Coordinates of N, CA, C and O in Angstrom, one line a residue:
X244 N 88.3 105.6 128.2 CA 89.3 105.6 127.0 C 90.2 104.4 127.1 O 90.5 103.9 128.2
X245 N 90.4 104.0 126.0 CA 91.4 102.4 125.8 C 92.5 103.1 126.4 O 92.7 104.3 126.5
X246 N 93.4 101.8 126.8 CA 94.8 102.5 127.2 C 95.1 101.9 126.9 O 94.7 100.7 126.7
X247 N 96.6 102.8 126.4 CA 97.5 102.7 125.6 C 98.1 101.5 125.2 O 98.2 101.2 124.0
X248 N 98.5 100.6 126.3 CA 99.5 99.8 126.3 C 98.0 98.7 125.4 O 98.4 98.3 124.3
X249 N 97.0 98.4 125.6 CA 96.3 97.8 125.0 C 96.1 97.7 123.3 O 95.8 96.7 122.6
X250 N 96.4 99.3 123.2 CA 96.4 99.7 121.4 C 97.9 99.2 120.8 O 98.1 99.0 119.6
X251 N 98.9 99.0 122.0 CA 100.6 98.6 121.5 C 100.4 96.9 121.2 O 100.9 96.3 120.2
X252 N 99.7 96.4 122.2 CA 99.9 94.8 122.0 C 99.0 94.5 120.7 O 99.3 93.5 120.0
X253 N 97.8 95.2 120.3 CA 97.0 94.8 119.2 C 97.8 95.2 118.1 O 98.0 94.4 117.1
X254 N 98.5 96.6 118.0 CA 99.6 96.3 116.9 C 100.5 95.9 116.6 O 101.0 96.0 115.5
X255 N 101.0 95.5 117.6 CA 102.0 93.9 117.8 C 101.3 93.2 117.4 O 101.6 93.1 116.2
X256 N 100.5 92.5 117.7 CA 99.9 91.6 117.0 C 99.2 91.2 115.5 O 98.9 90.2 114.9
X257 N 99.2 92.7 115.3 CA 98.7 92.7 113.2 C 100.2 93.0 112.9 O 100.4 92.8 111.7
X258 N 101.3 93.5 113.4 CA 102.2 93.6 112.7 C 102.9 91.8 112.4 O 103.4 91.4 111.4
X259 N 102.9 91.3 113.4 CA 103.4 90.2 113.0 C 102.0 89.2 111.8 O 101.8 88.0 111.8
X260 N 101.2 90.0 111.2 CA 100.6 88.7 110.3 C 100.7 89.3 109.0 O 100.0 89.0 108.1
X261 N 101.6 90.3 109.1 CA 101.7 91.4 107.7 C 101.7 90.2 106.5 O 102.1 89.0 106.7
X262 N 101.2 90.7 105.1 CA 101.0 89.5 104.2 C 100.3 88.3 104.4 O 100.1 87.7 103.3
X263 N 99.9 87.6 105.6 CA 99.1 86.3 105.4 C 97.3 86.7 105.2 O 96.8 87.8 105.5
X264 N 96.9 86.0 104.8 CA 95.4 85.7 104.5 C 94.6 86.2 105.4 O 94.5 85.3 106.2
X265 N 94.1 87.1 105.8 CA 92.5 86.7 107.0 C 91.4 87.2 106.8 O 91.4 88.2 106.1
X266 N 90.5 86.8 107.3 CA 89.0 87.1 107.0 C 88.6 88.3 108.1 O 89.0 88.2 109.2
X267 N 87.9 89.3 107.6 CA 87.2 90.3 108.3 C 85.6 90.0 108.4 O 84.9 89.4 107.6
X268 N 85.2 90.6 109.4 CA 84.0 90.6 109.7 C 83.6 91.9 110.3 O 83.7 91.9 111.5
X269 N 83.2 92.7 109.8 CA 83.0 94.3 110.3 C 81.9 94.7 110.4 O 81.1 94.4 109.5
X270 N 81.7 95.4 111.5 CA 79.9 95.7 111.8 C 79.8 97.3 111.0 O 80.3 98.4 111.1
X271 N 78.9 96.8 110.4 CA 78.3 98.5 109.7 C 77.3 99.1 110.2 O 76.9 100.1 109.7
X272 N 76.8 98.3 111.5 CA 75.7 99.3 112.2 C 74.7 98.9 111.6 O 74.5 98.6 110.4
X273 N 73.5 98.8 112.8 CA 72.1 98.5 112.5 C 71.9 97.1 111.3 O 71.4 96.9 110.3
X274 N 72.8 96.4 112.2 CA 72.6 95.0 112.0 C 73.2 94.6 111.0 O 73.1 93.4 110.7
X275 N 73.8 95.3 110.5 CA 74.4 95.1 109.3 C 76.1 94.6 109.5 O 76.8 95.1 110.4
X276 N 76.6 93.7 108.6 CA 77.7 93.1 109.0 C 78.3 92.7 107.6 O 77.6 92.4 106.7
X277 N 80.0 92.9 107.3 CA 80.1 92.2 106.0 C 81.1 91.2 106.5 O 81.7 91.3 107.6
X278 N 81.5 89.9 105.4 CA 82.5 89.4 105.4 C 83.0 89.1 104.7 O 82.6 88.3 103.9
X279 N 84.5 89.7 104.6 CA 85.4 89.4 103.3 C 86.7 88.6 103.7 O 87.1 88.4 104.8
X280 N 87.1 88.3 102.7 CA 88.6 88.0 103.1 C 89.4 88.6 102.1 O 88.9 89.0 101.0
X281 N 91.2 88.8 102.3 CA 92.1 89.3 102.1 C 93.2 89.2 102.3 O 93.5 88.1 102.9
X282 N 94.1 90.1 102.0 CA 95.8 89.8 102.8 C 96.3 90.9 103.5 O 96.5 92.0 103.0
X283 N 96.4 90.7 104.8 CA 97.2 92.0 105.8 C 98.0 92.2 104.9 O 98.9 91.4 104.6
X284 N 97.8 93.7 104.0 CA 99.1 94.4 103.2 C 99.8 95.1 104.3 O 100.9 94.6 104.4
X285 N 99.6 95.8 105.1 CA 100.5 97.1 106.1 C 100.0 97.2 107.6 O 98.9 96.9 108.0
X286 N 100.9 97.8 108.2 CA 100.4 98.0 109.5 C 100.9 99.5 109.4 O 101.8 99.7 108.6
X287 N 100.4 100.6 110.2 CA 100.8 102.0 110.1 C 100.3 102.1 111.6 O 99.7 101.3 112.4
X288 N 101.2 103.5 111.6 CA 100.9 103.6 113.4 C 99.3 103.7 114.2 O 99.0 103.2 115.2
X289 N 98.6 104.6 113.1 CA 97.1 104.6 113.7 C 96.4 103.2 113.0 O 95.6 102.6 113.7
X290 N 96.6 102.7 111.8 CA 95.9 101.9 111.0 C 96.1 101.1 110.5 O 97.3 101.1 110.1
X291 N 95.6 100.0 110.2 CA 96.3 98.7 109.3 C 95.0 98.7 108.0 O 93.9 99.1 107.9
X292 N 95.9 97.9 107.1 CA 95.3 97.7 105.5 C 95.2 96.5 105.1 O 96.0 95.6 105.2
X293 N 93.9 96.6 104.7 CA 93.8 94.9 104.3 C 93.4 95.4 102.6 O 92.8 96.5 102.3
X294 N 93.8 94.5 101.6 CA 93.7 94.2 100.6 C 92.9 93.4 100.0 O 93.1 92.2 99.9
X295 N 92.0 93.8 99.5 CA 90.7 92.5 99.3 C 90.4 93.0 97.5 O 90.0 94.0 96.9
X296 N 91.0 91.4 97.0 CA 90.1 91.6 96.0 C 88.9 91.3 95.6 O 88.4 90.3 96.0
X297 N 88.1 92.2 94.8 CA 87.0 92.4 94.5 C 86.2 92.0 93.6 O 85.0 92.2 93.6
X298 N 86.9 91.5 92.8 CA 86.7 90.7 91.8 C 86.2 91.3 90.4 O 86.1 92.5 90.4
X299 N 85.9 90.6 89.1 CA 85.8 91.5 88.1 C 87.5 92.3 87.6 O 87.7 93.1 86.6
X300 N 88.7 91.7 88.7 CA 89.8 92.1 88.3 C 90.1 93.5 88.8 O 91.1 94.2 88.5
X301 N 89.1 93.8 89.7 CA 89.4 94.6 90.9 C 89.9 94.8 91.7 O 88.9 95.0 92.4
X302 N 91.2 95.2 92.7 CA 91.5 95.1 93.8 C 90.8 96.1 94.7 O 91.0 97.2 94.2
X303 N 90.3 96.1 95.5 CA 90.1 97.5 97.1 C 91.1 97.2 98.3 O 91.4 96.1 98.7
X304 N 91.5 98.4 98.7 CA 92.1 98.3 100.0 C 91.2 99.2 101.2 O 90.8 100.4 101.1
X305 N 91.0 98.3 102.1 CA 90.3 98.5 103.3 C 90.9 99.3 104.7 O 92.0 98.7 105.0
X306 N 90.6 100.4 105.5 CA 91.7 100.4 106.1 C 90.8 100.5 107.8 O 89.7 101.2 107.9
X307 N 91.1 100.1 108.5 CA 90.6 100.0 109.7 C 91.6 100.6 110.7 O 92.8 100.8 110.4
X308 N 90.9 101.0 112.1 CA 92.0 101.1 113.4 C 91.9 100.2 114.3 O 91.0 99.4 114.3
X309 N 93.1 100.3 115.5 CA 93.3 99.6 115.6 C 92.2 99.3 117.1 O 92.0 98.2 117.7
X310 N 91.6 100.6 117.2 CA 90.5 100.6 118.2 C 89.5 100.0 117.6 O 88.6 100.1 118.3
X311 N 89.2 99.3 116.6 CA 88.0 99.0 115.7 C 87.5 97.6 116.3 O 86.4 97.2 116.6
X312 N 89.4 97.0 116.3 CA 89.3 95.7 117.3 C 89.1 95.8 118.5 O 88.3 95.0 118.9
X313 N 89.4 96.6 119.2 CA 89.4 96.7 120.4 C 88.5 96.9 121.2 O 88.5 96.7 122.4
X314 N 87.1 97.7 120.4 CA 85.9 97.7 120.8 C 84.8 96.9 119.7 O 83.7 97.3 119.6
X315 N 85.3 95.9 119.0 CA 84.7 94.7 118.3 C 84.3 95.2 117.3 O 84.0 94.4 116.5
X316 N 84.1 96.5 116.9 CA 83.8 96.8 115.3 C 84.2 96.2 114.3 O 83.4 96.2 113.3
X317 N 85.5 95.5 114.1 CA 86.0 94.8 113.3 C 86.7 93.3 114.1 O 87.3 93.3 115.2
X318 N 86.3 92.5 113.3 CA 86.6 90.9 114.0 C 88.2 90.6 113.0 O 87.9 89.8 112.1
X319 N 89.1 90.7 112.9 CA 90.2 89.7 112.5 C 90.5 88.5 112.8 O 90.9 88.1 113.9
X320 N 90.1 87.5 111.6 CA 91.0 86.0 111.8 C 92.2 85.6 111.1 O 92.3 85.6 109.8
X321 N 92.9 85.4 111.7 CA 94.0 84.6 110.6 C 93.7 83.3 109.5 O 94.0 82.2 110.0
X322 N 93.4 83.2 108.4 CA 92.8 82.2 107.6 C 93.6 81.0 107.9 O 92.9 79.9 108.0
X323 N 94.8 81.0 108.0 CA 96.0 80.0 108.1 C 95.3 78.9 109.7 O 94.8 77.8 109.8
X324 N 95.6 79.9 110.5 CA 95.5 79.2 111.7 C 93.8 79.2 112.3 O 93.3 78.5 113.2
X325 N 93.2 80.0 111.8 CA 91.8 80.1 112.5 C 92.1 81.1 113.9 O 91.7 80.7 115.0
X326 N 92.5 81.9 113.6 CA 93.1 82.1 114.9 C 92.5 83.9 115.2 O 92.3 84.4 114.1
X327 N 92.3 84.5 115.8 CA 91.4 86.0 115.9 C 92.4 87.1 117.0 O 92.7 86.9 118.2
X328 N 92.5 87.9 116.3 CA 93.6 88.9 116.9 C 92.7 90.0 117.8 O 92.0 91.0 117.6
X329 N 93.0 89.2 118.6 CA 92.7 90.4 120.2 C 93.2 90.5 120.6 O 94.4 90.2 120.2
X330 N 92.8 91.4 122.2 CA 93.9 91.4 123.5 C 94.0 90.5 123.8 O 93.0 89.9 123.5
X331 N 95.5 89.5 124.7 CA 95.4 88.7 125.2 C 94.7 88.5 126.8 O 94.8 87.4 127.3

């Protein structure tokens, strides 16, 4: 099981990029992979939200945990800096 203090510094870490740009790359299993990009709308205690428009004048909101990163299901970069929110 992840510990704890590991799931605190990862949402330390999405909490400070609240609002900026970053690109997702999330595994859907059996090879399957998407990539979007978006804006960190929220961080919530189990989950964070990304906001991706969809186009057609669509918006979707995406919501991931924070174990998603932590066992690589979901990749976060920061668009600005290039930069990928992991553990340190």
């Amino acid at each position: 099981m992840a510990r704890r203090s590991s799931l605190d510094q990862i949402r330390e870490n999405v909490k400070g990029y609240i609002g900026e740009k970053v690109r997702l790359k999330a595994n859907k299993g059996r090879k399957r992979t998407t990539v979007r990009e978006g804006v960190l709308e929220n961080a919530y205690p189990s989950i964070f939200v990304v906001k991706i428009n969809g186009g057609y004048n669509s918006i979707r909101r995406v919501s991931y945990s924070y174990s998603d990163i932590l066992t690589e299901t979901v990749e976060v970069v920061i668009c600005k800096e290039e930069k990928k929110i992991q553990i340190c």
